[in-house]
Amino acid sequence: MKNCIFCQIQEGELPASVVYEDDRAMVILDLFPVREGHCLVIPKVHAPLVEELSGEMSSHLMDLARRTIKAQKRAGLPVKAHNLVINDGREANQHVPHVHLHVIPRRGGDTLATAFTWATRLLNIFGMAKRRKKLDRLAGLLAEHFPKS
């Protein structure tokens, strides 16, 4: 879809810090992360809602989330647990109408900070070049540790 941010990223029209990509989906770092290492698992087929995905694609996205979790731990991020989040529809706070699964590393004792960051994360638009460099370095590290299966 022409005006979908995730479709534009997949077409190479917009930048992203890519951790993993195959012919069906990609894993990128969130530009406005809730916690360090916050990734998005995105199908390459444009589907605004989960119900529009095939069962096979849904399974593939969950498998990529599992592999992302392994990569985050192998890369040495301070991870004790994860939030896996899909905001499915506008009324569920979905900002980009293209299915995407958030894989958010949690380290424990960070509930208040995570809630605050989640609520305010889209407000900080300053320092994008510096942020992109940091995310690209982290994407490279996670890619090195991303399991084949």
PDB file of C-alpha atoms in Angstrom:
ATOM      1  CA  MET A   1       0.000   0.000   0.000  1.00  0.00           C
ATOM      2  CA  LYS A   2       1.445   3.312  -1.092  1.00  0.00           C
ATOM      3  CA  ASN A   3       0.901   5.394   2.074  1.00  0.00           C
ATOM      4  CA  CYS A   4       1.642   2.637   4.608  1.00  0.00           C
ATOM      5  CA  ILE A   5       4.868   3.291   6.528  1.00  0.00           C
ATOM      6  CA  PHE A   6       5.677  -0.411   6.866  1.00  0.00           C
ATOM      7  CA  CYS A   7       5.062  -1.091   3.174  1.00  0.00           C
ATOM      8  CA  GLN A   8       7.336   1.852   2.340  1.00  0.00           C
ATOM      9  CA  ILE A   9      10.042   0.436   4.616  1.00  0.00           C
ATOM     10  CA  GLN A  10       9.761  -2.954   2.920  1.00  0.00           C
ATOM     11  CA  GLU A  11      10.084  -1.298  -0.491  1.00  0.00           C
ATOM     12  CA  GLY A  12      13.230   0.539   0.651  1.00  0.00           C
ATOM     13  CA  GLU A  13      11.523   3.938   0.397  1.00  0.00           C
ATOM     14  CA  LEU A  14      11.943   4.684   4.118  1.00  0.00           C
ATOM     15  CA  PRO A  15      14.846   3.763   6.408  1.00  0.00           C
ATOM     16  CA  ALA A  16      14.642   1.126   9.125  1.00  0.00           C
ATOM     17  CA  SER A  17      17.049  -0.642  11.454  1.00  0.00           C
ATOM     18  CA  VAL A  18      16.571  -4.180  10.169  1.00  0.00           C
ATOM     19  CA  VAL A  19      17.361  -7.115  12.443  1.00  0.00           C
ATOM     20  CA  TYR A  20      16.059  -9.878  10.154  1.00  0.00           C
ATOM     21  CA  GLU A  21      14.243 -10.219   6.840  1.00  0.00           C
ATOM     22  CA  ASP A  22      12.948 -13.080   4.735  1.00  0.00           C
ATOM     23  CA  ASP A  23      10.493 -13.333   1.844  1.00  0.00           C
ATOM     24  CA  ARG A  24       7.441 -13.208   4.166  1.00  0.00           C
ATOM     25  CA  ALA A  25       8.283 -10.826   7.009  1.00  0.00           C
ATOM     26  CA  MET A  26      10.858  -8.605   8.644  1.00  0.00           C
ATOM     27  CA  VAL A  27      12.020  -7.702  12.140  1.00  0.00           C
ATOM     28  CA  ILE A  28      13.011  -4.076  12.741  1.00  0.00           C
ATOM     29  CA  LEU A  29      13.801  -1.977  15.774  1.00  0.00           C
ATOM     30  CA  ASP A  30      11.029   0.384  16.831  1.00  0.00           C
ATOM     31  CA  LEU A  31      11.999   3.995  16.098  1.00  0.00           C
ATOM     32  CA  PHE A  32      10.341   5.055  19.361  1.00  0.00           C
ATOM     33  CA  PRO A  33      11.246   2.145  21.667  1.00  0.00           C
ATOM     34  CA  VAL A  34       9.596   1.513  24.993  1.00  0.00           C
ATOM     35  CA  ARG A  35      12.709  -0.337  26.204  1.00  0.00           C
ATOM     36  CA  GLU A  36      16.117  -0.901  24.577  1.00  0.00           C
ATOM     37  CA  GLY A  37      15.821  -3.628  21.940  1.00  0.00           C
ATOM     38  CA  HIS A  38      12.079  -3.080  21.331  1.00  0.00           C
ATOM     39  CA  CYS A  39      11.440  -4.827  17.994  1.00  0.00           C
ATOM     40  CA  LEU A  40       8.549  -5.001  15.550  1.00  0.00           C
ATOM     41  CA  VAL A  41       7.749  -8.172  13.614  1.00  0.00           C
ATOM     42  CA  ILE A  42       5.977  -7.149  10.407  1.00  0.00           C
ATOM     43  CA  PRO A  43       4.452  -9.298   7.651  1.00  0.00           C
ATOM     44  CA  LYS A  44       5.297  -8.278   4.095  1.00  0.00           C
ATOM     45  CA  VAL A  45       1.697  -8.725   3.034  1.00  0.00           C
ATOM     46  CA  HIS A  46      -0.315  -5.594   3.802  1.00  0.00           C
ATOM     47  CA  ALA A  47      -3.036  -6.539   6.265  1.00  0.00           C
ATOM     48  CA  PRO A  48      -4.477  -3.994   8.690  1.00  0.00           C
ATOM     49  CA  LEU A  49      -5.954  -6.632  11.043  1.00  0.00           C
ATOM     50  CA  VAL A  50      -4.772  -9.986  12.397  1.00  0.00           C
ATOM     51  CA  GLU A  51      -7.937 -11.689  11.125  1.00  0.00           C
ATOM     52  CA  GLU A  52      -6.806 -10.887   7.568  1.00  0.00           C
ATOM     53  CA  LEU A  53      -3.594 -12.921   7.929  1.00  0.00           C
ATOM     54  CA  SER A  54      -3.362 -16.582   7.014  1.00  0.00           C
ATOM     55  CA  GLY A  55      -2.760 -19.086   9.779  1.00  0.00           C
ATOM     56  CA  GLU A  56       0.635 -19.795   8.250  1.00  0.00           C
ATOM     57  CA  MET A  57       1.603 -16.113   8.369  1.00  0.00           C
ATOM     58  CA  SER A  58       0.378 -15.770  11.955  1.00  0.00           C
ATOM     59  CA  SER A  59       2.534 -18.748  12.943  1.00  0.00           C
ATOM     60  CA  HIS A  60       5.527 -17.307  11.096  1.00  0.00           C
ATOM     61  CA  LEU A  61       5.213 -13.977  12.926  1.00  0.00           C
ATOM     62  CA  MET A  62       5.109 -15.748  16.293  1.00  0.00           C
ATOM     63  CA  ASP A  63       8.137 -17.848  15.331  1.00  0.00           C
ATOM     64  CA  LEU A  64      10.023 -14.666  14.430  1.00  0.00           C
ATOM     65  CA  ALA A  65       9.031 -13.194  17.811  1.00  0.00           C
ATOM     66  CA  ARG A  66      10.470 -16.308  19.498  1.00  0.00           C
ATOM     67  CA  ARG A  67      13.705 -15.977  17.532  1.00  0.00           C
ATOM     68  CA  THR A  68      13.860 -12.247  18.307  1.00  0.00           C
ATOM     69  CA  ILE A  69      13.646 -13.031  22.025  1.00  0.00           C
ATOM     70  CA  LYS A  70      16.544 -15.477  21.666  1.00  0.00           C
ATOM     71  CA  ALA A  71      18.597 -12.874  19.773  1.00  0.00           C
ATOM     72  CA  GLN A  72      17.966 -10.239  22.459  1.00  0.00           C
ATOM     73  CA  LYS A  73      19.172 -12.616  25.172  1.00  0.00           C
ATOM     74  CA  ARG A  74      22.163 -13.887  23.161  1.00  0.00           C
ATOM     75  CA  ALA A  75      23.210 -10.302  22.409  1.00  0.00           C
ATOM     76  CA  GLY A  76      23.451  -9.602  26.130  1.00  0.00           C
ATOM     77  CA  LEU A  77      20.531  -7.214  26.585  1.00  0.00           C
ATOM     78  CA  PRO A  78      19.399  -7.052  30.227  1.00  0.00           C
ATOM     79  CA  VAL A  79      16.299  -9.198  29.607  1.00  0.00           C
ATOM     80  CA  LYS A  80      14.315 -11.128  32.199  1.00  0.00           C
ATOM     81  CA  ALA A  81      10.919 -11.246  30.438  1.00  0.00           C
ATOM     82  CA  HIS A  82       9.023  -9.879  27.422  1.00  0.00           C
ATOM     83  CA  ASN A  83       5.799  -8.211  26.453  1.00  0.00           C
ATOM     84  CA  LEU A  84       4.405  -9.384  23.115  1.00  0.00           C
ATOM     85  CA  VAL A  85       1.819  -6.831  21.986  1.00  0.00           C
ATOM     86  CA  ILE A  86      -0.429  -6.471  18.956  1.00  0.00           C
ATOM     87  CA  ASN A  87      -2.710  -3.453  18.818  1.00  0.00           C
ATOM     88  CA  ASP A  88      -5.320  -4.835  16.427  1.00  0.00           C
ATOM     89  CA  GLY A  89      -7.347  -1.931  15.025  1.00  0.00           C
ATOM     90  CA  ARG A  90      -7.573   1.805  15.526  1.00  0.00           C
ATOM     91  CA  GLU A  91      -9.726   1.507  18.637  1.00  0.00           C
ATOM     92  CA  ALA A  92      -7.015  -0.719  20.141  1.00  0.00           C
ATOM     93  CA  ASN A  93      -4.451   2.094  19.712  1.00  0.00           C
ATOM     94  CA  GLN A  94      -2.991   0.785  16.448  1.00  0.00           C
ATOM     95  CA  HIS A  95      -1.127   3.760  14.952  1.00  0.00           C
ATOM     96  CA  VAL A  96      -0.013   2.101  11.705  1.00  0.00           C
ATOM     97  CA  PRO A  97      -2.824   0.148  10.002  1.00  0.00           C
ATOM     98  CA  HIS A  98      -0.570  -2.798   9.113  1.00  0.00           C
ATOM     99  CA  VAL A  99      -0.285  -5.784  11.471  1.00  0.00           C
ATOM    100  CA  HIS A 100       2.860  -5.641  13.588  1.00  0.00           C
ATOM    101  CA  LEU A 101       3.888  -7.531  16.696  1.00  0.00           C
ATOM    102  CA  HIS A 102       5.841  -5.629  19.348  1.00  0.00           C
ATOM    103  CA  VAL A 103       8.555  -7.661  21.101  1.00  0.00           C
ATOM    104  CA  ILE A 104       9.464  -5.605  24.146  1.00  0.00           C
ATOM    105  CA  PRO A 105      12.271  -6.787  26.423  1.00  0.00           C
ATOM    106  CA  ARG A 106      11.655  -6.308  30.132  1.00  0.00           C
ATOM    107  CA  ARG A 107      14.239  -6.424  32.883  1.00  0.00           C
ATOM    108  CA  GLY A 108      12.073  -6.352  35.992  1.00  0.00           C
ATOM    109  CA  GLY A 109      11.264  -3.381  38.184  1.00  0.00           C
ATOM    110  CA  ASP A 110      10.645  -1.271  35.091  1.00  0.00           C
ATOM    111  CA  THR A 111       6.832  -1.247  35.012  1.00  0.00           C
ATOM    112  CA  LEU A 112       6.370   2.435  35.801  1.00  0.00           C
ATOM    113  CA  ALA A 113       9.107   3.545  33.383  1.00  0.00           C
ATOM    114  CA  THR A 114       7.693   1.274  30.658  1.00  0.00           C
ATOM    115  CA  ALA A 115       4.146   2.593  31.117  1.00  0.00           C
ATOM    116  CA  PHE A 116       5.345   6.213  31.021  1.00  0.00           C
ATOM    117  CA  THR A 117       7.523   5.609  27.953  1.00  0.00           C
ATOM    118  CA  TRP A 118       4.693   3.782  26.158  1.00  0.00           C
ATOM    119  CA  ALA A 119       2.338   6.703  26.784  1.00  0.00           C
ATOM    120  CA  THR A 120       4.788   9.407  25.678  1.00  0.00           C
ATOM    121  CA  ARG A 121       7.118   7.677  23.202  1.00  0.00           C
ATOM    122  CA  LEU A 122       5.742   9.273  20.029  1.00  0.00           C
ATOM    123  CA  LEU A 123       6.252  12.792  21.404  1.00  0.00           C
ATOM    124  CA  ASN A 124      10.049  12.772  21.124  1.00  0.00           C
ATOM    125  CA  ILE A 125      10.924  13.554  17.501  1.00  0.00           C
ATOM    126  CA  PHE A 126      14.242  15.264  18.198  1.00  0.00           C
ATOM    127  CA  GLY A 127      17.670  13.748  17.599  1.00  0.00           C
ATOM    128  CA  MET A 128      16.520  11.365  14.868  1.00  0.00           C
ATOM    129  CA  ALA A 129      19.951  11.027  13.195  1.00  0.00           C
ATOM    130  CA  LYS A 130      21.620  10.128  16.493  1.00  0.00           C
ATOM    131  CA  ARG A 131      18.758   7.754  17.328  1.00  0.00           C
ATOM    132  CA  ARG A 132      19.020   6.055  13.915  1.00  0.00           C
ATOM    133  CA  LYS A 133      22.777   5.438  14.363  1.00  0.00           C
ATOM    134  CA  LYS A 134      22.194   3.884  17.774  1.00  0.00           C
ATOM    135  CA  LEU A 135      19.366   1.707  16.450  1.00  0.00           C
ATOM    136  CA  ASP A 136      21.429   0.604  13.435  1.00  0.00           C
ATOM    137  CA  ARG A 137      24.277  -0.513  15.723  1.00  0.00           C
ATOM    138  CA  LEU A 138      21.842  -2.442  17.917  1.00  0.00           C
ATOM    139  CA  ALA A 139      20.166  -3.993  14.851  1.00  0.00           C
ATOM    140  CA  GLY A 140      23.576  -5.232  13.685  1.00  0.00           C
ATOM    141  CA  LEU A 141      24.245  -6.790  17.088  1.00  0.00           C
ATOM    142  CA  LEU A 142      20.840  -8.490  17.186  1.00  0.00           C
ATOM    143  CA  ALA A 143      21.243  -9.697  13.585  1.00  0.00           C
ATOM    144  CA  GLU A 144      24.533 -11.383  14.547  1.00  0.00           C
ATOM    145  CA  HIS A 145      22.723 -13.301  17.274  1.00  0.00           C
ATOM    146  CA  PHE A 146      19.483 -14.013  15.388  1.00  0.00           C
ATOM    147  CA  PRO A 147      18.934 -17.800  15.299  1.00  0.00           C
ATOM    148  CA  LYS A 148      18.367 -19.569  11.971  1.00  0.00           C
ATOM    149  CA  SER A 149      15.463 -21.486  13.476  1.00  0.00           C
TER     150      SER A 149
END
